[in-house]
C-alpha cells in the first residue's frame, strides 16, 4: 500500500507513534509518505520506503494567523495525486483530521483516511470550547477512527457525545529494538555500579508533573544510593532544575534534554518515574517496560491498561510523590522484587504490545477502509 501519514513531527507521543508506524510499515514493504511541517521525530536517518513532503506555510501581512490547516490540506492533495496514495493516516484530531476531511472533499472522496486519537486532542485541546465543535465534526466525519486505549475511547464518547465506531489499537513497542541488555559504558556515564539509575522521559509539560518526579527522587535518594536521568525538554525543565537544586539533589540528577535514541538509555535504567496528571496511554511506561525497567506511574487514564499494579510496575495516586518514592524504594531495595517485576514488565510489553502483533491491526484497519470504497 502507499500510505500518507500526517502528525505533529517535532513534539509529543503522537508524533513518535506516527513515526514508528511509518518505519514499521516501510519495513513490511509498504511505501510511506510523511506530510508534515518538519522531518518527523525519530526519523532523522533515511529509511528505505519512507519519504517526506514538507508543508510550507506562506505568510502574508494580511494573515494574523497563517492558515496551516489549509496549506496542509493542499499538500495532502498534491502528495496523494502525485504519489498515487491509497490512503492517509492522520494522528491527532486537530487540525489533521480537519485538513484530511478537506483534502478528501477536494479529491471528491478518492482519498480515504483514518484518524487516530492520542489523548490531549480529546482531553485538553478537543475539550476546549474553541475547538470542541470542529473536533466533534472531524471525529464524526472521519471515514475510520482509532484510539490508543479503552480509556480514551470512553473519554471521546463522553466529551463529544459521539456514538460512531472507534476501534482501540494500543500503542506498541518493537521488542527487538527495545531490549533489556544495556551497555555498561553508557550506564557508567550516569551512575556508579552501586547506585540505582531512575529515569524520567517526557516533554516536560505541566500534565507530566515533572516537579513530582524531583520530589519523589529526593526522597528515594535519601534512602538508597541513586541517580536520576531526565530525558526530554519543555517548559517545566528549568523549574525542575531549580527544584532539584533547592532539594539538594542537583548533583545526582542529569537533565539530558531531547535524545534521538531512547532505547539504549532505557536499557541501562532500573526504574521509570511517570507522575503524570493524565496519560491516555503512557508510551514512556511501555518503552521502559520493554527494557526491563518497571514503571512507578500515576493511576490515571489508560495507564492501568498498560501497567498491572504490583505485577509489572506500580501505580500510585497522582500528586503524591511520597507514595511514588515509597513504591520505588520497595522495588529497588529488594533484589527479588526487582527481578520479578523487571521480568514481568518485559513479558507484558512483548506479549501484549509488541509491534509484531499491533502493526497488523493497523494494516487490517487500512484494508477495511479501502474495502468500504
Ligand atoms: O503527552 C504527550 O506526550 C503528548 C501527547 C501527544 O498527543 O503527542 O501524548 C499522548 O499520546 C501518546 C501517544 O499515543 C500517549 O502515550 C500519551 O499518553 C498521550 N498523552 C496524554 O494523554 C497526556
Tab-separated table of N, CA and C in Angstrom, residues 35 54-56 67-82 98-100 102-104 106-107 111:
chain	number	residue	atom	x	y	z
A	35	UNK	N	3.608	13.707	5.510
A	35	UNK	CA	3.213	15.043	5.049
A	35	UNK	C	3.139	15.900	6.313
A	54	UNK	N	7.341	18.232	2.808
A	54	UNK	CA	7.227	19.331	3.774
A	54	UNK	C	6.032	20.228	3.442
A	55	UNK	N	5.300	20.598	4.477
A	55	UNK	CA	4.187	21.537	4.312
A	55	UNK	C	4.759	22.927	4.552
A	56	UNK	N	4.716	23.759	3.508
A	56	UNK	CA	5.222	25.127	3.673
A	56	UNK	C	4.041	26.051	3.896
A	67	UNK	N	-2.626	30.243	7.834
A	67	UNK	CA	-3.573	29.102	7.854
A	67	UNK	C	-2.903	27.765	7.548
A	68	UNK	N	-2.230	27.207	8.546
A	68	UNK	CA	-1.507	25.941	8.390
A	68	UNK	C	-2.427	24.817	7.914
A	69	UNK	N	-3.652	24.773	8.479
A	69	UNK	CA	-4.556	23.659	8.145
A	69	UNK	C	-4.868	23.629	6.654
A	70	UNK	N	-4.926	24.818	6.025
A	70	UNK	CA	-5.247	24.881	4.593
A	70	UNK	C	-4.036	24.473	3.761
A	71	UNK	N	-2.846	24.967	4.188
A	71	UNK	CA	-1.623	24.573	3.475
A	71	UNK	C	-1.454	23.056	3.557
A	72	UNK	N	-1.786	22.495	4.721
A	72	UNK	CA	-1.663	21.044	4.905
A	72	UNK	C	-2.633	20.304	3.976
A	73	UNK	N	-3.884	20.787	3.925
A	73	UNK	CA	-4.874	20.124	3.052
A	73	UNK	C	-4.399	20.163	1.598
A	74	UNK	N	-3.844	21.303	1.159
A	74	UNK	CA	-3.344	21.409	-0.217
A	74	UNK	C	-2.222	20.404	-0.457
A	75	UNK	N	-1.302	20.322	0.512
A	75	UNK	CA	-0.148	19.412	0.365
A	75	UNK	C	-0.608	17.953	0.376
A	76	UNK	N	-1.649	17.675	1.165
A	76	UNK	CA	-2.186	16.298	1.195
A	76	UNK	C	-2.703	15.918	-0.191
A	77	UNK	N	-3.417	16.837	-0.817
A	77	UNK	CA	-3.989	16.554	-2.144
A	77	UNK	C	-2.868	16.378	-3.164
A	78	UNK	N	-1.909	17.334	-3.160
A	78	UNK	CA	-0.778	17.243	-4.108
A	78	UNK	C	-0.056	15.910	-3.963
A	79	UNK	N	0.246	15.547	-2.713
A	79	UNK	CA	1.008	14.314	-2.472
A	79	UNK	C	0.181	13.092	-2.872
A	80	UNK	N	-1.098	13.110	-2.505
A	80	UNK	CA	-1.958	11.953	-2.833
A	80	UNK	C	-2.021	11.762	-4.345
A	81	UNK	N	-2.121	12.880	-5.083
A	81	UNK	CA	-2.226	12.759	-6.549
A	81	UNK	C	-0.888	12.358	-7.165
A	82	UNK	N	0.185	13.063	-6.766
A	82	UNK	CA	1.499	12.789	-7.377
A	82	UNK	C	2.014	11.398	-7.048
A	98	UNK	N	-9.208	17.512	10.295
A	98	UNK	CA	-9.988	18.536	9.574
A	98	UNK	C	-9.351	18.773	8.195
A	99	UNK	N	-8.031	18.868	8.152
A	99	UNK	CA	-7.334	19.049	6.868
A	99	UNK	C	-7.587	17.838	5.963
A	100	UNK	N	-7.590	16.651	6.557
A	100	UNK	CA	-7.827	15.437	5.754
A	100	UNK	C	-9.245	15.429	5.186
A	102	UNK	N	-10.981	18.042	4.385
A	102	UNK	CA	-10.971	18.990	3.263
A	102	UNK	C	-10.304	18.372	2.034
A	103	UNK	N	-9.159	17.723	2.277
A	103	UNK	CA	-8.417	17.102	1.168
A	103	UNK	C	-9.280	16.036	0.494
A	104	UNK	N	-9.979	15.237	1.315
A	104	UNK	CA	-10.825	14.171	0.752
A	104	UNK	C	-11.943	14.776	-0.085
A	106	UNK	N	-11.788	17.713	-1.611
A	106	UNK	CA	-11.186	18.243	-2.839
A	106	UNK	C	-10.955	17.130	-3.856
A	107	UNK	N	-10.709	15.918	-3.353
A	107	UNK	CA	-10.473	14.794	-4.277
A	107	UNK	C	-11.756	13.998	-4.512
A	111	UNK	N	-9.910	9.936	-1.514
A	111	UNK	CA	-8.806	9.879	-0.559
A	111	UNK	C	-9.337	9.399	0.804
